[in-house]
Amino acid sequence: MLSETQIHRYARQIVMPEVGGRGQEKLLAGKVLLVGAGGLGSPVSIYLAAAGVGTLGIMDGDTVSLSNLQRQIIHSTDDIGRPKTASAKEKLNGINPDVTVITYTEYATTENLPQIIPQYDVVIDCCDNIATRYLVNDAAVLAGKPFIYGSILRFEGQTAVFYPPAGPCYRCLFPEAPPPGAVPSCQEAGVLGVVPGLIGMIQATEAIKLLLGVGEPLVGRLLLYHALTMDVVKVAVSRNKQCAVCGEAPTITSLAAENYELPDYCTA
Amino acid sequence: MQPKKTLDITADFCPITFVKTKLALEEMAAGEILEVILAGKVAVQNVPRSVEHDGHKVHALSEQPGGIFRLLIEKDGGRSRPDQTDY
C-alpha cells in the first residue's frame, strides 16, 4: 500500500493509466544496477530515484575529479576527491528517501559481477570503456537480465536495450572488441556534457518501461543521436546465431578474465 | 446500489482527489460500487470526468447539505490496460 506521502510524491505518474498505484508499487519493488556513476549514471540515477525505483545499486571505483563536473551532474565541487558512489548516494537519498541506494565502490570485474547482477531486475551500462561494456553485457546475458546500453563520444550518443532472446545482445552487434587504443576514450576525444544527459535520460526511460511492463522498449533497435545535426535515428538490429555469448553454440558460458582487456584501473 | 467502499476526499486538493479515487478503484473488482465524498467546485468538476476517462461508470453525483457531494462510481473492469507488453 502506498503511504499518504507516496501518493503525493508520485501523484503525477500515478494518474497515468499506464502507471497507476500498481505500477508505482512495481517501481518501488524494482531493483536497478548502474555500472558507473559518471556522465550517464548521473541522469539515470537521479531520474530513477525521483520516480521511486526502490533499489538502486551503484557501482564505481573512481573518485570525483574537477574535470568530471562538466557532465557528471550528480557530483558537486565540494565532492572532489570523494568516491563517486558516496557522493551519488548522498544526493539520491536527498532526492527520495524511499529509495535504498546500495553502493559498490569498486570497478566491474569477472569476480564481482556474477555475484551482484542476479540481485537486480535491470542492468544499466553507464561505464566509460568498451572492455567493461563487453563484461557487463556477458554477465547480464548469463544472468538473463535486460541490459540497457548507452555510449557517448563528442557530440554523439547511442542506446539500446539488449535482452536476448527477445532481441540481440551487445556482442551480436559487435562480436569482437576493437584492439586496445583503436577507439579514443572521452578523455582523449571530448564530450559535450548534455550528450550523456540525453542518452542517460533515454536509458532511465527504458528502465522505467521495463519495470512497468509498458510500451515498446528499444529491443532490437539501436537509437543513434547526433547533437550537431539533431538527428535521431533508430536502426533495426538483429540477433547473431553465431554470437559467442547468446548464440546457438555459445563459447562464453562463464566470465573469464582473459576474455576482457579491462583497463589497468579495473584490474589493479 | 450498495457501495462496497466509501472514500472521503473532502480534505484533499486536485490532483490528489482523483489519485486517491483511482487508487481505491484499483483495489476493487469490476462492477463494484465506490462511494466518494467530495467537496469544492474543482473536485466536483474533475473527479467524475477523470474517472470516466479511465473507463469507469459514474452513476450519480448528488449534492448533500453543507457543500458536500456524493459520487457513486461503478468499477468497469472490461477495459484492458493500454500498451502492456511481455517484457
JSON list of C-alpha atoms in Angstrom, two decimals, chain A residues 23-243:
[
{"chain": "A", "resi": 23, "resn": "GLY", "atom": "CA", "xyz": [2.72, 0.45, -11.46]},
{"chain": "A", "resi": 24, "resn": "GLN", "atom": "CA", "xyz": [4.09, 2.66, -8.71]},
{"chain": "A", "resi": 25, "resn": "GLU", "atom": "CA", "xyz": [4.34, -0.40, -6.48]},
{"chain": "A", "resi": 26, "resn": "LYS", "atom": "CA", "xyz": [6.22, -2.18, -9.26]},
{"chain": "A", "resi": 27, "resn": "LEU", "atom": "CA", "xyz": [8.68, 0.72, -9.43]},
{"chain": "A", "resi": 28, "resn": "LEU", "atom": "CA", "xyz": [9.12, 0.71, -5.65]},
{"chain": "A", "resi": 29, "resn": "ALA", "atom": "CA", "xyz": [9.80, -3.03, -5.79]},
{"chain": "A", "resi": 30, "resn": "GLY", "atom": "CA", "xyz": [12.19, -2.57, -8.76]},
{"chain": "A", "resi": 31, "resn": "LYS", "atom": "CA", "xyz": [15.93, -3.13, -8.45]},
{"chain": "A", "resi": 32, "resn": "VAL", "atom": "CA", "xyz": [18.23, -1.47, -10.96]},
{"chain": "A", "resi": 33, "resn": "LEU", "atom": "CA", "xyz": [22.03, -1.76, -11.13]},
{"chain": "A", "resi": 34, "resn": "LEU", "atom": "CA", "xyz": [24.04, 1.10, -12.63]},
{"chain": "A", "resi": 35, "resn": "VAL", "atom": "CA", "xyz": [27.57, 0.23, -13.69]},
{"chain": "A", "resi": 36, "resn": "GLY", "atom": "CA", "xyz": [29.19, 3.66, -13.46]},
{"chain": "A", "resi": 37, "resn": "ALA", "atom": "CA", "xyz": [28.30, 6.84, -11.60]},
{"chain": "A", "resi": 38, "resn": "GLY", "atom": "CA", "xyz": [29.57, 9.37, -14.14]},
{"chain": "A", "resi": 39, "resn": "GLY", "atom": "CA", "xyz": [28.08, 11.17, -17.13]},
{"chain": "A", "resi": 40, "resn": "LEU", "atom": "CA", "xyz": [25.41, 8.55, -17.85]},
{"chain": "A", "resi": 41, "resn": "GLY", "atom": "CA", "xyz": [24.98, 7.37, -14.27]},
{"chain": "A", "resi": 42, "resn": "SER", "atom": "CA", "xyz": [24.16, 10.90, -13.09]},
{"chain": "A", "resi": 43, "resn": "PRO", "atom": "CA", "xyz": [20.90, 11.45, -15.02]},
{"chain": "A", "resi": 44, "resn": "VAL", "atom": "CA", "xyz": [19.97, 7.76, -14.88]},
{"chain": "A", "resi": 45, "resn": "SER", "atom": "CA", "xyz": [20.23, 7.59, -11.08]},
{"chain": "A", "resi": 46, "resn": "ILE", "atom": "CA", "xyz": [18.62, 11.00, -10.47]},
{"chain": "A", "resi": 47, "resn": "TYR", "atom": "CA", "xyz": [15.53, 10.22, -12.57]},
{"chain": "A", "resi": 48, "resn": "LEU", "atom": "CA", "xyz": [15.15, 6.65, -11.32]},
{"chain": "A", "resi": 49, "resn": "ALA", "atom": "CA", "xyz": [15.40, 7.84, -7.71]},
{"chain": "A", "resi": 50, "resn": "ALA", "atom": "CA", "xyz": [12.89, 10.62, -8.33]},
{"chain": "A", "resi": 51, "resn": "ALA", "atom": "CA", "xyz": [10.48, 8.13, -9.97]},
{"chain": "A", "resi": 52, "resn": "GLY", "atom": "CA", "xyz": [10.66, 5.91, -6.88]},
{"chain": "A", "resi": 53, "resn": "VAL", "atom": "CA", "xyz": [12.60, 2.92, -8.18]},
{"chain": "A", "resi": 54, "resn": "GLY", "atom": "CA", "xyz": [13.02, 1.25, -4.81]},
{"chain": "A", "resi": 55, "resn": "THR", "atom": "CA", "xyz": [16.56, -0.14, -5.01]},
{"chain": "A", "resi": 56, "resn": "LEU", "atom": "CA", "xyz": [19.44, 1.40, -6.93]},
{"chain": "A", "resi": 57, "resn": "GLY", "atom": "CA", "xyz": [22.80, -0.35, -6.99]},
{"chain": "A", "resi": 58, "resn": "ILE", "atom": "CA", "xyz": [25.64, 1.97, -7.95]},
{"chain": "A", "resi": 59, "resn": "MET", "atom": "CA", "xyz": [29.00, 0.53, -8.91]},
{"chain": "A", "resi": 60, "resn": "ASP", "atom": "CA", "xyz": [32.03, 2.75, -9.47]},
{"chain": "A", "resi": 61, "resn": "GLY", "atom": "CA", "xyz": [35.59, 2.57, -8.15]},
{"chain": "A", "resi": 62, "resn": "ASP", "atom": "CA", "xyz": [36.51, 6.12, -9.10]},
{"chain": "A", "resi": 63, "resn": "THR", "atom": "CA", "xyz": [36.65, 9.38, -7.14]},
{"chain": "A", "resi": 64, "resn": "VAL", "atom": "CA", "xyz": [35.21, 12.71, -8.27]},
{"chain": "A", "resi": 65, "resn": "SER", "atom": "CA", "xyz": [37.63, 15.00, -10.09]},
{"chain": "A", "resi": 66, "resn": "LEU", "atom": "CA", "xyz": [37.28, 18.57, -11.32]},
{"chain": "A", "resi": 67, "resn": "SER", "atom": "CA", "xyz": [37.12, 17.55, -14.99]},
{"chain": "A", "resi": 68, "resn": "ASN", "atom": "CA", "xyz": [34.09, 15.30, -14.25]},
{"chain": "A", "resi": 69, "resn": "LEU", "atom": "CA", "xyz": [31.82, 18.15, -13.20]},
{"chain": "A", "resi": 70, "resn": "GLN", "atom": "CA", "xyz": [31.15, 19.46, -16.72]},
{"chain": "A", "resi": 71, "resn": "ARG", "atom": "CA", "xyz": [28.83, 16.48, -17.29]},
{"chain": "A", "resi": 72, "resn": "GLN", "atom": "CA", "xyz": [28.55, 14.35, -14.13]},
{"chain": "A", "resi": 73, "resn": "ILE", "atom": "CA", "xyz": [25.78, 16.45, -12.67]},
{"chain": "A", "resi": 74, "resn": "ILE", "atom": "CA", "xyz": [25.12, 14.34, -9.57]},
{"chain": "A", "resi": 75, "resn": "HIS", "atom": "CA", "xyz": [28.52, 15.43, -8.17]},
{"chain": "A", "resi": 76, "resn": "SER", "atom": "CA", "xyz": [29.34, 18.90, -6.82]},
{"chain": "A", "resi": 77, "resn": "THR", "atom": "CA", "xyz": [32.53, 20.90, -6.50]},
{"chain": "A", "resi": 78, "resn": "ASP", "atom": "CA", "xyz": [32.63, 20.01, -2.79]},
{"chain": "A", "resi": 79, "resn": "ASP", "atom": "CA", "xyz": [32.72, 16.30, -3.71]},
{"chain": "A", "resi": 80, "resn": "ILE", "atom": "CA", "xyz": [36.10, 16.43, -5.48]},
{"chain": "A", "resi": 81, "resn": "GLY", "atom": "CA", "xyz": [38.25, 13.60, -4.10]},
{"chain": "A", "resi": 82, "resn": "ARG", "atom": "CA", "xyz": [35.29, 11.65, -2.64]},
{"chain": "A", "resi": 83, "resn": "PRO", "atom": "CA", "xyz": [34.26, 8.25, -4.01]},
{"chain": "A", "resi": 84, "resn": "LYS", "atom": "CA", "xyz": [31.62, 8.75, -6.72]},
{"chain": "A", "resi": 85, "resn": "THR", "atom": "CA", "xyz": [29.44, 6.14, -5.03]},
{"chain": "A", "resi": 86, "resn": "ALA", "atom": "CA", "xyz": [29.36, 8.07, -1.73]},
{"chain": "A", "resi": 87, "resn": "SER", "atom": "CA", "xyz": [28.69, 11.37, -3.47]},
{"chain": "A", "resi": 88, "resn": "ALA", "atom": "CA", "xyz": [25.88, 9.84, -5.57]},
{"chain": "A", "resi": 89, "resn": "LYS", "atom": "CA", "xyz": [24.29, 8.07, -2.61]},
{"chain": "A", "resi": 90, "resn": "GLU", "atom": "CA", "xyz": [24.13, 11.29, -0.61]},
{"chain": "A", "resi": 91, "resn": "LYS", "atom": "CA", "xyz": [22.36, 13.17, -3.44]},
{"chain": "A", "resi": 92, "resn": "LEU", "atom": "CA", "xyz": [19.95, 10.31, -4.18]},
{"chain": "A", "resi": 93, "resn": "ASN", "atom": "CA", "xyz": [18.99, 9.94, -0.50]},
{"chain": "A", "resi": 94, "resn": "GLY", "atom": "CA", "xyz": [18.23, 13.66, -0.51]},
{"chain": "A", "resi": 95, "resn": "ILE", "atom": "CA", "xyz": [16.07, 13.40, -3.64]},
{"chain": "A", "resi": 96, "resn": "ASN", "atom": "CA", "xyz": [13.99, 10.49, -2.38]},
{"chain": "A", "resi": 97, "resn": "PRO", "atom": "CA", "xyz": [14.23, 8.71, 0.98]},
{"chain": "A", "resi": 98, "resn": "ASP", "atom": "CA", "xyz": [12.01, 5.89, -0.42]},
{"chain": "A", "resi": 99, "resn": "VAL", "atom": "CA", "xyz": [15.00, 4.64, -2.41]},
{"chain": "A", "resi": 100, "resn": "THR", "atom": "CA", "xyz": [17.56, 2.24, -0.98]},
{"chain": "A", "resi": 101, "resn": "VAL", "atom": "CA", "xyz": [20.95, 3.03, -2.54]},
{"chain": "A", "resi": 102, "resn": "ILE", "atom": "CA", "xyz": [23.45, 0.17, -2.41]},
{"chain": "A", "resi": 103, "resn": "THR", "atom": "CA", "xyz": [26.98, 1.24, -3.28]},
{"chain": "A", "resi": 104, "resn": "TYR", "atom": "CA", "xyz": [29.80, -0.89, -4.69]},
{"chain": "A", "resi": 105, "resn": "THR", "atom": "CA", "xyz": [32.97, 1.20, -4.51]},
{"chain": "A", "resi": 106, "resn": "GLU", "atom": "CA", "xyz": [34.86, -0.99, -6.94]},
{"chain": "A", "resi": 107, "resn": "TYR", "atom": "CA", "xyz": [35.11, -1.50, -10.69]},
{"chain": "A", "resi": 108, "resn": "ALA", "atom": "CA", "xyz": [33.20, -4.21, -12.53]},
{"chain": "A", "resi": 109, "resn": "THR", "atom": "CA", "xyz": [35.22, -7.43, -12.66]},
{"chain": "A", "resi": 110, "resn": "THR", "atom": "CA", "xyz": [34.72, -11.06, -13.67]},
{"chain": "A", "resi": 111, "resn": "GLU", "atom": "CA", "xyz": [34.53, -11.85, -9.93]},
{"chain": "A", "resi": 112, "resn": "ASN", "atom": "CA", "xyz": [32.06, -9.27, -8.61]},
{"chain": "A", "resi": 113, "resn": "LEU", "atom": "CA", "xyz": [29.51, -9.06, -11.46]},
{"chain": "A", "resi": 114, "resn": "PRO", "atom": "CA", "xyz": [28.26, -12.68, -11.28]},
{"chain": "A", "resi": 115, "resn": "GLN", "atom": "CA", "xyz": [27.62, -12.13, -7.55]},
{"chain": "A", "resi": 116, "resn": "ILE", "atom": "CA", "xyz": [25.87, -8.76, -7.92]},
{"chain": "A", "resi": 117, "resn": "ILE", "atom": "CA", "xyz": [23.86, -8.86, -11.18]},
{"chain": "A", "resi": 118, "resn": "PRO", "atom": "CA", "xyz": [21.45, -11.69, -10.16]},
{"chain": "A", "resi": 119, "resn": "GLN", "atom": "CA", "xyz": [20.18, -9.46, -7.32]},
{"chain": "A", "resi": 120, "resn": "TYR", "atom": "CA", "xyz": [18.79, -6.90, -9.80]},
{"chain": "A", "resi": 121, "resn": "ASP", "atom": "CA", "xyz": [15.95, -6.73, -12.35]},
{"chain": "A", "resi": 122, "resn": "VAL", "atom": "CA", "xyz": [17.67, -4.44, -14.85]},
{"chain": "A", "resi": 123, "resn": "VAL", "atom": "CA", "xyz": [21.33, -3.57, -15.52]},
{"chain": "A", "resi": 124, "resn": "ILE", "atom": "CA", "xyz": [22.29, -0.20, -16.99]},
{"chain": "A", "resi": 125, "resn": "ASP", "atom": "CA", "xyz": [25.52, 0.48, -18.82]},
{"chain": "A", "resi": 126, "resn": "CYS", "atom": "CA", "xyz": [26.88, 3.77, -17.50]},
{"chain": "A", "resi": 127, "resn": "CYS", "atom": "CA", "xyz": [30.54, 2.88, -17.99]},
{"chain": "A", "resi": 128, "resn": "ASP", "atom": "CA", "xyz": [33.24, 4.64, -19.95]},
{"chain": "A", "resi": 129, "resn": "ASN", "atom": "CA", "xyz": [35.13, 1.85, -21.69]},
{"chain": "A", "resi": 130, "resn": "ILE", "atom": "CA", "xyz": [34.44, -0.92, -24.18]},
{"chain": "A", "resi": 131, "resn": "ALA", "atom": "CA", "xyz": [36.08, -3.76, -22.25]},
{"chain": "A", "resi": 132, "resn": "THR", "atom": "CA", "xyz": [33.80, -3.18, -19.26]},
{"chain": "A", "resi": 133, "resn": "ARG", "atom": "CA", "xyz": [30.81, -2.98, -21.60]},
{"chain": "A", "resi": 134, "resn": "TYR", "atom": "CA", "xyz": [31.56, -6.47, -23.01]},
{"chain": "A", "resi": 135, "resn": "LEU", "atom": "CA", "xyz": [31.99, -7.77, -19.49]},
{"chain": "A", "resi": 136, "resn": "VAL", "atom": "CA", "xyz": [28.68, -6.33, -18.25]},
{"chain": "A", "resi": 137, "resn": "ASN", "atom": "CA", "xyz": [26.88, -7.48, -21.41]},
{"chain": "A", "resi": 138, "resn": "ASP", "atom": "CA", "xyz": [28.12, -11.04, -20.98]},
{"chain": "A", "resi": 139, "resn": "ALA", "atom": "CA", "xyz": [27.30, -11.07, -17.26]},
{"chain": "A", "resi": 140, "resn": "ALA", "atom": "CA", "xyz": [23.78, -9.76, -17.97]},
{"chain": "A", "resi": 141, "resn": "VAL", "atom": "CA", "xyz": [23.20, -12.34, -20.74]},
{"chain": "A", "resi": 142, "resn": "LEU", "atom": "CA", "xyz": [24.41, -15.18, -18.50]},
{"chain": "A", "resi": 143, "resn": "ALA", "atom": "CA", "xyz": [22.11, -13.97, -15.70]},
{"chain": "A", "resi": 144, "resn": "GLY", "atom": "CA", "xyz": [19.15, -13.44, -18.09]},
{"chain": "A", "resi": 145, "resn": "LYS", "atom": "CA", "xyz": [18.78, -9.75, -17.23]},
{"chain": "A", "resi": 146, "resn": "PRO", "atom": "CA", "xyz": [17.96, -6.89, -19.60]},
{"chain": "A", "resi": 147, "resn": "PHE", "atom": "CA", "xyz": [20.98, -4.68, -20.26]},
{"chain": "A", "resi": 148, "resn": "ILE", "atom": "CA", "xyz": [20.37, -1.06, -21.21]},
{"chain": "A", "resi": 149, "resn": "TYR", "atom": "CA", "xyz": [23.35, 0.03, -23.24]},
{"chain": "A", "resi": 150, "resn": "GLY", "atom": "CA", "xyz": [24.49, 3.63, -23.59]},
{"chain": "A", "resi": 151, "resn": "SER", "atom": "CA", "xyz": [27.62, 5.15, -25.02]},
{"chain": "A", "resi": 152, "resn": "ILE", "atom": "CA", "xyz": [28.68, 8.65, -25.90]},
{"chain": "A", "resi": 153, "resn": "LEU", "atom": "CA", "xyz": [31.56, 10.46, -27.57]},
{"chain": "A", "resi": 154, "resn": "ARG", "atom": "CA", "xyz": [31.98, 14.09, -28.62]},
{"chain": "A", "resi": 155, "resn": "PHE", "atom": "CA", "xyz": [28.52, 15.14, -29.91]},
{"chain": "A", "resi": 156, "resn": "GLU", "atom": "CA", "xyz": [27.14, 11.64, -30.47]},
{"chain": "A", "resi": 157, "resn": "GLY", "atom": "CA", "xyz": [25.43, 9.02, -28.41]},
{"chain": "A", "resi": 158, "resn": "GLN", "atom": "CA", "xyz": [23.72, 5.68, -28.84]},
{"chain": "A", "resi": 159, "resn": "THR", "atom": "CA", "xyz": [21.49, 3.47, -26.76]},
{"chain": "A", "resi": 160, "resn": "ALA", "atom": "CA", "xyz": [19.59, 0.18, -26.97]},
{"chain": "A", "resi": 161, "resn": "VAL", "atom": "CA", "xyz": [18.07, -2.50, -24.76]},
{"chain": "A", "resi": 162, "resn": "PHE", "atom": "CA", "xyz": [19.92, -5.79, -25.10]},
{"chain": "A", "resi": 163, "resn": "TYR", "atom": "CA", "xyz": [17.70, -8.62, -23.92]},
{"chain": "A", "resi": 164, "resn": "PRO", "atom": "CA", "xyz": [18.14, -12.00, -25.64]},
{"chain": "A", "resi": 165, "resn": "PRO", "atom": "CA", "xyz": [16.21, -13.97, -26.74]},
{"chain": "A", "resi": 166, "resn": "ALA", "atom": "CA", "xyz": [13.75, -11.10, -27.42]},
{"chain": "A", "resi": 167, "resn": "GLY", "atom": "CA", "xyz": [16.49, -9.22, -29.27]},
{"chain": "A", "resi": 168, "resn": "PRO", "atom": "CA", "xyz": [20.25, -9.11, -29.78]},
{"chain": "A", "resi": 169, "resn": "CYS", "atom": "CA", "xyz": [22.96, -8.52, -27.19]},
{"chain": "A", "resi": 170, "resn": "TYR", "atom": "CA", "xyz": [25.89, -6.11, -27.48]},
{"chain": "A", "resi": 171, "resn": "ARG", "atom": "CA", "xyz": [28.13, -8.91, -28.74]},
{"chain": "A", "resi": 172, "resn": "CYS", "atom": "CA", "xyz": [25.64, -9.73, -31.57]},
{"chain": "A", "resi": 173, "resn": "LEU", "atom": "CA", "xyz": [26.21, -6.19, -32.87]},
{"chain": "A", "resi": 174, "resn": "PHE", "atom": "CA", "xyz": [29.92, -6.01, -32.18]},
{"chain": "A", "resi": 175, "resn": "PRO", "atom": "CA", "xyz": [31.31, -9.58, -31.96]},
{"chain": "A", "resi": 176, "resn": "GLU", "atom": "CA", "xyz": [34.85, -8.56, -31.12]},
{"chain": "A", "resi": 177, "resn": "ALA", "atom": "CA", "xyz": [36.25, -5.67, -29.13]},
{"chain": "A", "resi": 178, "resn": "PRO", "atom": "CA", "xyz": [38.44, -3.33, -31.19]},
{"chain": "A", "resi": 179, "resn": "PRO", "atom": "CA", "xyz": [42.15, -3.61, -30.37]},
{"chain": "A", "resi": 180, "resn": "PRO", "atom": "CA", "xyz": [43.12, -1.62, -27.27]},
{"chain": "A", "resi": 181, "resn": "GLY", "atom": "CA", "xyz": [43.81, 2.01, -28.23]},
{"chain": "A", "resi": 182, "resn": "ALA", "atom": "CA", "xyz": [41.89, 1.85, -31.54]},
{"chain": "A", "resi": 183, "resn": "VAL", "atom": "CA", "xyz": [38.94, 3.79, -30.17]},
{"chain": "A", "resi": 184, "resn": "PRO", "atom": "CA", "xyz": [39.55, 7.09, -28.42]},
{"chain": "A", "resi": 185, "resn": "SER", "atom": "CA", "xyz": [38.13, 7.46, -24.92]},
{"chain": "A", "resi": 186, "resn": "CYS", "atom": "CA", "xyz": [36.12, 10.50, -23.82]},
{"chain": "A", "resi": 187, "resn": "GLN", "atom": "CA", "xyz": [39.26, 11.59, -22.04]},
{"chain": "A", "resi": 188, "resn": "GLU", "atom": "CA", "xyz": [41.07, 11.96, -25.38]},
{"chain": "A", "resi": 189, "resn": "ALA", "atom": "CA", "xyz": [38.18, 12.82, -27.69]},
{"chain": "A", "resi": 190, "resn": "GLY", "atom": "CA", "xyz": [36.00, 15.03, -25.55]},
{"chain": "A", "resi": 191, "resn": "VAL", "atom": "CA", "xyz": [32.27, 15.04, -24.96]},
{"chain": "A", "resi": 192, "resn": "LEU", "atom": "CA", "xyz": [29.60, 17.70, -24.71]},
{"chain": "A", "resi": 193, "resn": "GLY", "atom": "CA", "xyz": [28.06, 17.39, -21.23]},
{"chain": "A", "resi": 194, "resn": "VAL", "atom": "CA", "xyz": [24.45, 17.35, -22.39]},
{"chain": "A", "resi": 195, "resn": "VAL", "atom": "CA", "xyz": [25.03, 14.28, -24.61]},
{"chain": "A", "resi": 196, "resn": "PRO", "atom": "CA", "xyz": [25.35, 11.76, -21.73]},
{"chain": "A", "resi": 197, "resn": "GLY", "atom": "CA", "xyz": [22.50, 13.69, -20.11]},
{"chain": "A", "resi": 198, "resn": "LEU", "atom": "CA", "xyz": [20.22, 12.98, -23.04]},
{"chain": "A", "resi": 199, "resn": "ILE", "atom": "CA", "xyz": [21.31, 9.37, -23.58]},
{"chain": "A", "resi": 200, "resn": "GLY", "atom": "CA", "xyz": [21.09, 8.70, -19.82]},
{"chain": "A", "resi": 201, "resn": "MET", "atom": "CA", "xyz": [17.53, 10.02, -19.72]},
{"chain": "A", "resi": 202, "resn": "ILE", "atom": "CA", "xyz": [16.58, 7.62, -22.52]},
{"chain": "A", "resi": 203, "resn": "GLN", "atom": "CA", "xyz": [18.21, 4.78, -20.57]},
{"chain": "A", "resi": 204, "resn": "ALA", "atom": "CA", "xyz": [16.23, 5.77, -17.46]},
{"chain": "A", "resi": 205, "resn": "THR", "atom": "CA", "xyz": [13.03, 5.87, -19.53]},
{"chain": "A", "resi": 206, "resn": "GLU", "atom": "CA", "xyz": [13.70, 2.37, -20.85]},
{"chain": "A", "resi": 207, "resn": "ALA", "atom": "CA", "xyz": [14.34, 1.07, -17.32]},
{"chain": "A", "resi": 208, "resn": "ILE", "atom": "CA", "xyz": [11.02, 2.52, -16.11]},
{"chain": "A", "resi": 209, "resn": "LYS", "atom": "CA", "xyz": [9.20, 0.97, -19.10]},
{"chain": "A", "resi": 210, "resn": "LEU", "atom": "CA", "xyz": [10.76, -2.43, -18.42]},
{"chain": "A", "resi": 211, "resn": "LEU", "atom": "CA", "xyz": [9.85, -2.31, -14.72]},
{"chain": "A", "resi": 212, "resn": "LEU", "atom": "CA", "xyz": [6.26, -1.25, -15.52]},
{"chain": "A", "resi": 213, "resn": "GLY", "atom": "CA", "xyz": [5.91, -3.62, -18.50]},
{"chain": "A", "resi": 214, "resn": "VAL", "atom": "CA", "xyz": [4.53, -0.87, -20.74]},
{"chain": "A", "resi": 215, "resn": "GLY", "atom": "CA", "xyz": [5.32, 0.41, -24.21]},
{"chain": "A", "resi": 216, "resn": "GLU", "atom": "CA", "xyz": [7.91, -0.88, -26.64]},
{"chain": "A", "resi": 217, "resn": "PRO", "atom": "CA", "xyz": [11.42, -0.99, -25.25]},
{"chain": "A", "resi": 218, "resn": "LEU", "atom": "CA", "xyz": [14.41, -0.44, -27.55]},
{"chain": "A", "resi": 219, "resn": "VAL", "atom": "CA", "xyz": [14.82, -4.20, -28.02]},
{"chain": "A", "resi": 220, "resn": "GLY", "atom": "CA", "xyz": [16.14, -4.99, -31.50]},
{"chain": "A", "resi": 221, "resn": "ARG", "atom": "CA", "xyz": [16.53, -1.30, -32.24]},
{"chain": "A", "resi": 222, "resn": "LEU", "atom": "CA", "xyz": [19.59, 0.90, -31.81]},
{"chain": "A", "resi": 223, "resn": "LEU", "atom": "CA", "xyz": [18.95, 4.60, -31.29]},
{"chain": "A", "resi": 224, "resn": "LEU", "atom": "CA", "xyz": [21.61, 6.96, -32.63]},
{"chain": "A", "resi": 225, "resn": "TYR", "atom": "CA", "xyz": [21.74, 10.62, -31.68]},
{"chain": "A", "resi": 226, "resn": "HIS", "atom": "CA", "xyz": [23.87, 13.41, -33.11]},
{"chain": "A", "resi": 227, "resn": "ALA", "atom": "CA", "xyz": [23.74, 16.73, -31.28]},
{"chain": "A", "resi": 228, "resn": "LEU", "atom": "CA", "xyz": [25.21, 18.92, -34.05]},
{"chain": "A", "resi": 229, "resn": "THR", "atom": "CA", "xyz": [22.61, 17.94, -36.64]},
{"chain": "A", "resi": 230, "resn": "MET", "atom": "CA", "xyz": [19.98, 16.95, -34.04]},
{"chain": "A", "resi": 231, "resn": "ASP", "atom": "CA", "xyz": [19.41, 13.75, -35.98]},
{"chain": "A", "resi": 232, "resn": "VAL", "atom": "CA", "xyz": [17.78, 10.94, -34.04]},
{"chain": "A", "resi": 233, "resn": "VAL", "atom": "CA", "xyz": [17.78, 7.68, -35.96]},
{"chain": "A", "resi": 234, "resn": "LYS", "atom": "CA", "xyz": [16.64, 4.20, -35.00]},
{"chain": "A", "resi": 235, "resn": "VAL", "atom": "CA", "xyz": [18.12, 1.24, -36.86]},
{"chain": "A", "resi": 236, "resn": "ALA", "atom": "CA", "xyz": [16.87, -2.33, -36.63]},
{"chain": "A", "resi": 237, "resn": "VAL", "atom": "CA", "xyz": [19.45, -4.72, -35.17]},
{"chain": "A", "resi": 238, "resn": "SER", "atom": "CA", "xyz": [19.03, -8.47, -35.15]},
{"chain": "A", "resi": 239, "resn": "ARG", "atom": "CA", "xyz": [20.39, -11.43, -33.24]},
{"chain": "A", "resi": 240, "resn": "ASN", "atom": "CA", "xyz": [23.52, -13.22, -34.41]},
{"chain": "A", "resi": 241, "resn": "LYS", "atom": "CA", "xyz": [23.18, -17.02, -34.37]},
{"chain": "A", "resi": 242, "resn": "GLN", "atom": "CA", "xyz": [26.97, -17.22, -34.08]},
{"chain": "A", "resi": 243, "resn": "CYS", "atom": "CA", "xyz": [27.09, -14.85, -31.10]}
]
